[in-house]
Amino acid sequence: MVHFSRIYYIIIIIIIITTATIIIIIITITIISSFSSSSPSFSFSSSSSSSSSSPSSSTS
């Protein structure tokens, strides 16, 4: 049953990496849009629902 814990660690790492990349992509899109259009009302960063539901119960 040690393999299952390793699989869970790999899944948690993949979830953290994917959420980090999504957040970076959203930040870059908002920066590019804010530089391209100087209107502050075009900030669609509120629609970025980054639900980082990474379980902190890491059983060693």
Short mmCIF file of N, CA and C in Angstrom, two decimals:
data_model
loop_
_atom_site.label_atom_id
_atom_site.label_comp_id
_atom_site.label_asym_id
_atom_site.label_seq_id
_atom_site.Cartn_x
_atom_site.Cartn_y
_atom_site.Cartn_z
N MET A 1 0.82 -1.21 0.00
CA MET A 1 0.00 0.00 0.00
C MET A 1 0.85 1.27 0.00
N VAL A 2 2.15 1.11 -0.12
CA VAL A 2 3.03 2.27 -0.19
C VAL A 2 2.87 2.97 -1.53
N HIS A 3 2.57 2.18 -2.58
CA HIS A 3 2.43 2.75 -3.92
C HIS A 3 1.25 3.71 -3.98
N PHE A 4 0.18 3.41 -3.25
CA PHE A 4 -0.99 4.30 -3.25
C PHE A 4 -0.63 5.67 -2.66
N SER A 5 0.16 5.69 -1.60
CA SER A 5 0.54 6.97 -1.02
C SER A 5 1.40 7.76 -2.00
N ARG A 6 2.28 7.08 -2.73
CA ARG A 6 3.09 7.77 -3.74
C ARG A 6 2.19 8.32 -4.85
N ILE A 7 1.18 7.56 -5.24
CA ILE A 7 0.25 8.04 -6.27
C ILE A 7 -0.48 9.28 -5.76
N TYR A 8 -0.88 9.28 -4.49
CA TYR A 8 -1.55 10.46 -3.94
C TYR A 8 -0.62 11.67 -3.91
N TYR A 9 0.65 11.45 -3.56
CA TYR A 9 1.60 12.56 -3.59
C TYR A 9 1.76 13.10 -5.00
N ILE A 10 1.83 12.21 -6.00
CA ILE A 10 1.97 12.64 -7.40
C ILE A 10 0.74 13.42 -7.83
N ILE A 11 -0.45 12.96 -7.43
CA ILE A 11 -1.68 13.66 -7.80
C ILE A 11 -1.72 15.05 -7.16
N ILE A 12 -1.31 15.15 -5.90
CA ILE A 12 -1.30 16.45 -5.22
C ILE A 12 -0.31 17.39 -5.90
N ILE A 13 0.87 16.87 -6.28
CA ILE A 13 1.86 17.71 -6.96
C ILE A 13 1.33 18.18 -8.31
N ILE A 14 0.66 17.29 -9.04
CA ILE A 14 0.09 17.66 -10.35
C ILE A 14 -0.98 18.73 -10.16
N ILE A 15 -1.82 18.60 -9.14
CA ILE A 15 -2.87 19.60 -8.89
C ILE A 15 -2.24 20.95 -8.55
N ILE A 16 -1.20 20.93 -7.72
CA ILE A 16 -0.55 22.20 -7.35
C ILE A 16 0.09 22.85 -8.58
N ILE A 17 0.75 22.04 -9.43
CA ILE A 17 1.40 22.59 -10.63
C ILE A 17 0.36 23.16 -11.59
N THR A 18 -0.75 22.44 -11.77
CA THR A 18 -1.78 22.93 -12.70
C THR A 18 -2.42 24.21 -12.19
N THR A 19 -2.71 24.28 -10.89
CA THR A 19 -3.29 25.51 -10.35
C THR A 19 -2.31 26.67 -10.45
N ALA A 20 -1.03 26.40 -10.22
CA ALA A 20 -0.02 27.46 -10.33
C ALA A 20 0.07 27.97 -11.77
N THR A 21 0.05 27.04 -12.75
CA THR A 21 0.12 27.47 -14.15
C THR A 21 -1.13 28.24 -14.55
N ILE A 22 -2.29 27.82 -14.07
CA ILE A 22 -3.53 28.54 -14.39
C ILE A 22 -3.48 29.95 -13.80
N ILE A 23 -3.00 30.07 -12.56
CA ILE A 23 -2.91 31.39 -11.93
C ILE A 23 -1.92 32.27 -12.69
N ILE A 24 -0.78 31.70 -13.12
CA ILE A 24 0.21 32.48 -13.87
C ILE A 24 -0.37 32.93 -15.21
N ILE A 25 -1.10 32.04 -15.88
CA ILE A 25 -1.70 32.39 -17.17
C ILE A 25 -2.73 33.51 -16.97
N ILE A 26 -3.55 33.42 -15.92
CA ILE A 26 -4.55 34.45 -15.67
C ILE A 26 -3.89 35.79 -15.35
N ILE A 27 -2.80 35.74 -14.57
CA ILE A 27 -2.09 36.99 -14.23
C ILE A 27 -1.49 37.61 -15.48
N THR A 28 -0.88 36.79 -16.35
CA THR A 28 -0.29 37.33 -17.57
C THR A 28 -1.36 37.89 -18.50
N ILE A 29 -2.51 37.22 -18.58
CA ILE A 29 -3.59 37.72 -19.43
C ILE A 29 -4.10 39.06 -18.90
N THR A 30 -4.25 39.17 -17.59
CA THR A 30 -4.73 40.43 -17.03
C THR A 30 -3.71 41.55 -17.22
N ILE A 31 -2.42 41.23 -17.09
CA ILE A 31 -1.38 42.24 -17.29
C ILE A 31 -1.38 42.70 -18.75
N ILE A 32 -1.46 41.74 -19.69
CA ILE A 32 -1.45 42.09 -21.11
C ILE A 32 -2.69 42.91 -21.46
N SER A 33 -3.84 42.51 -20.93
CA SER A 33 -5.08 43.25 -21.23
C SER A 33 -5.04 44.64 -20.60
N SER A 34 -4.45 44.76 -19.42
CA SER A 34 -4.39 46.08 -18.79
C SER A 34 -3.41 46.99 -19.53
N PHE A 35 -2.35 46.39 -20.11
CA PHE A 35 -1.43 47.21 -20.89
C PHE A 35 -2.02 47.57 -22.25
N SER A 36 -2.76 46.63 -22.85
CA SER A 36 -3.31 46.90 -24.17
C SER A 36 -4.48 47.87 -24.09
N SER A 37 -5.36 47.66 -23.13
CA SER A 37 -6.49 48.59 -22.97
C SER A 37 -6.36 49.32 -21.64
N SER A 38 -6.27 50.63 -21.69
CA SER A 38 -6.03 51.41 -20.48
C SER A 38 -7.31 51.66 -19.68
N SER A 39 -8.39 50.96 -20.03
CA SER A 39 -9.64 51.13 -19.28
C SER A 39 -9.68 50.17 -18.10
N PRO A 40 -9.74 50.67 -16.87
CA PRO A 40 -9.72 49.79 -15.69
C PRO A 40 -10.99 48.99 -15.50
N SER A 41 -12.03 49.32 -16.26
CA SER A 41 -13.30 48.60 -16.13
C SER A 41 -13.26 47.26 -16.85
N PHE A 42 -12.16 46.99 -17.55
CA PHE A 42 -12.06 45.75 -18.33
C PHE A 42 -11.30 44.69 -17.54
N SER A 43 -11.36 44.75 -16.22
CA SER A 43 -10.64 43.78 -15.39
C SER A 43 -11.54 42.58 -15.14
N PHE A 44 -11.31 41.51 -15.89
CA PHE A 44 -12.12 40.31 -15.75
C PHE A 44 -11.43 39.29 -14.83
N SER A 45 -10.65 39.80 -13.88
CA SER A 45 -9.94 38.89 -12.97
C SER A 45 -10.88 38.31 -11.93
N SER A 46 -12.08 38.85 -11.80
CA SER A 46 -13.03 38.32 -10.82
C SER A 46 -13.62 37.00 -11.27
N SER A 47 -13.53 36.71 -12.57
CA SER A 47 -14.08 35.45 -13.09
C SER A 47 -13.11 34.30 -12.94
N SER A 48 -11.91 34.55 -12.43
CA SER A 48 -10.91 33.50 -12.28
C SER A 48 -11.13 32.77 -10.96
N SER A 49 -11.90 31.70 -11.02
CA SER A 49 -12.21 30.94 -9.81
C SER A 49 -11.13 29.89 -9.60
N SER A 50 -10.02 30.30 -8.99
CA SER A 50 -8.90 29.39 -8.76
C SER A 50 -9.12 28.64 -7.46
N SER A 51 -9.79 27.50 -7.56
CA SER A 51 -10.11 26.72 -6.37
C SER A 51 -8.97 25.76 -6.08
N SER A 52 -8.04 26.19 -5.26
CA SER A 52 -6.88 25.37 -4.91
C SER A 52 -7.27 24.46 -3.76
N SER A 53 -7.92 23.35 -4.09
CA SER A 53 -8.41 22.42 -3.07
C SER A 53 -7.40 21.30 -2.85
N SER A 54 -6.18 21.67 -2.52
CA SER A 54 -5.15 20.66 -2.27
C SER A 54 -5.26 20.18 -0.83
N PRO A 55 -5.48 18.89 -0.64
CA PRO A 55 -5.64 18.37 0.73
C PRO A 55 -4.35 18.45 1.52
N SER A 56 -4.43 19.04 2.69
CA SER A 56 -3.23 19.22 3.52
C SER A 56 -2.99 18.04 4.44
N SER A 57 -3.84 17.01 4.34
CA SER A 57 -3.69 15.84 5.21
C SER A 57 -2.73 14.84 4.57
N SER A 58 -1.45 15.19 4.60
CA SER A 58 -0.44 14.33 3.99
C SER A 58 0.04 13.31 5.01
N THR A 59 -0.44 12.10 4.86
CA THR A 59 -0.08 11.03 5.80
C THR A 59 1.25 10.43 5.40
N SER A 60 2.27 10.68 6.19
CA SER A 60 3.59 10.17 5.88
C SER A 60 3.67 8.72 6.34
#
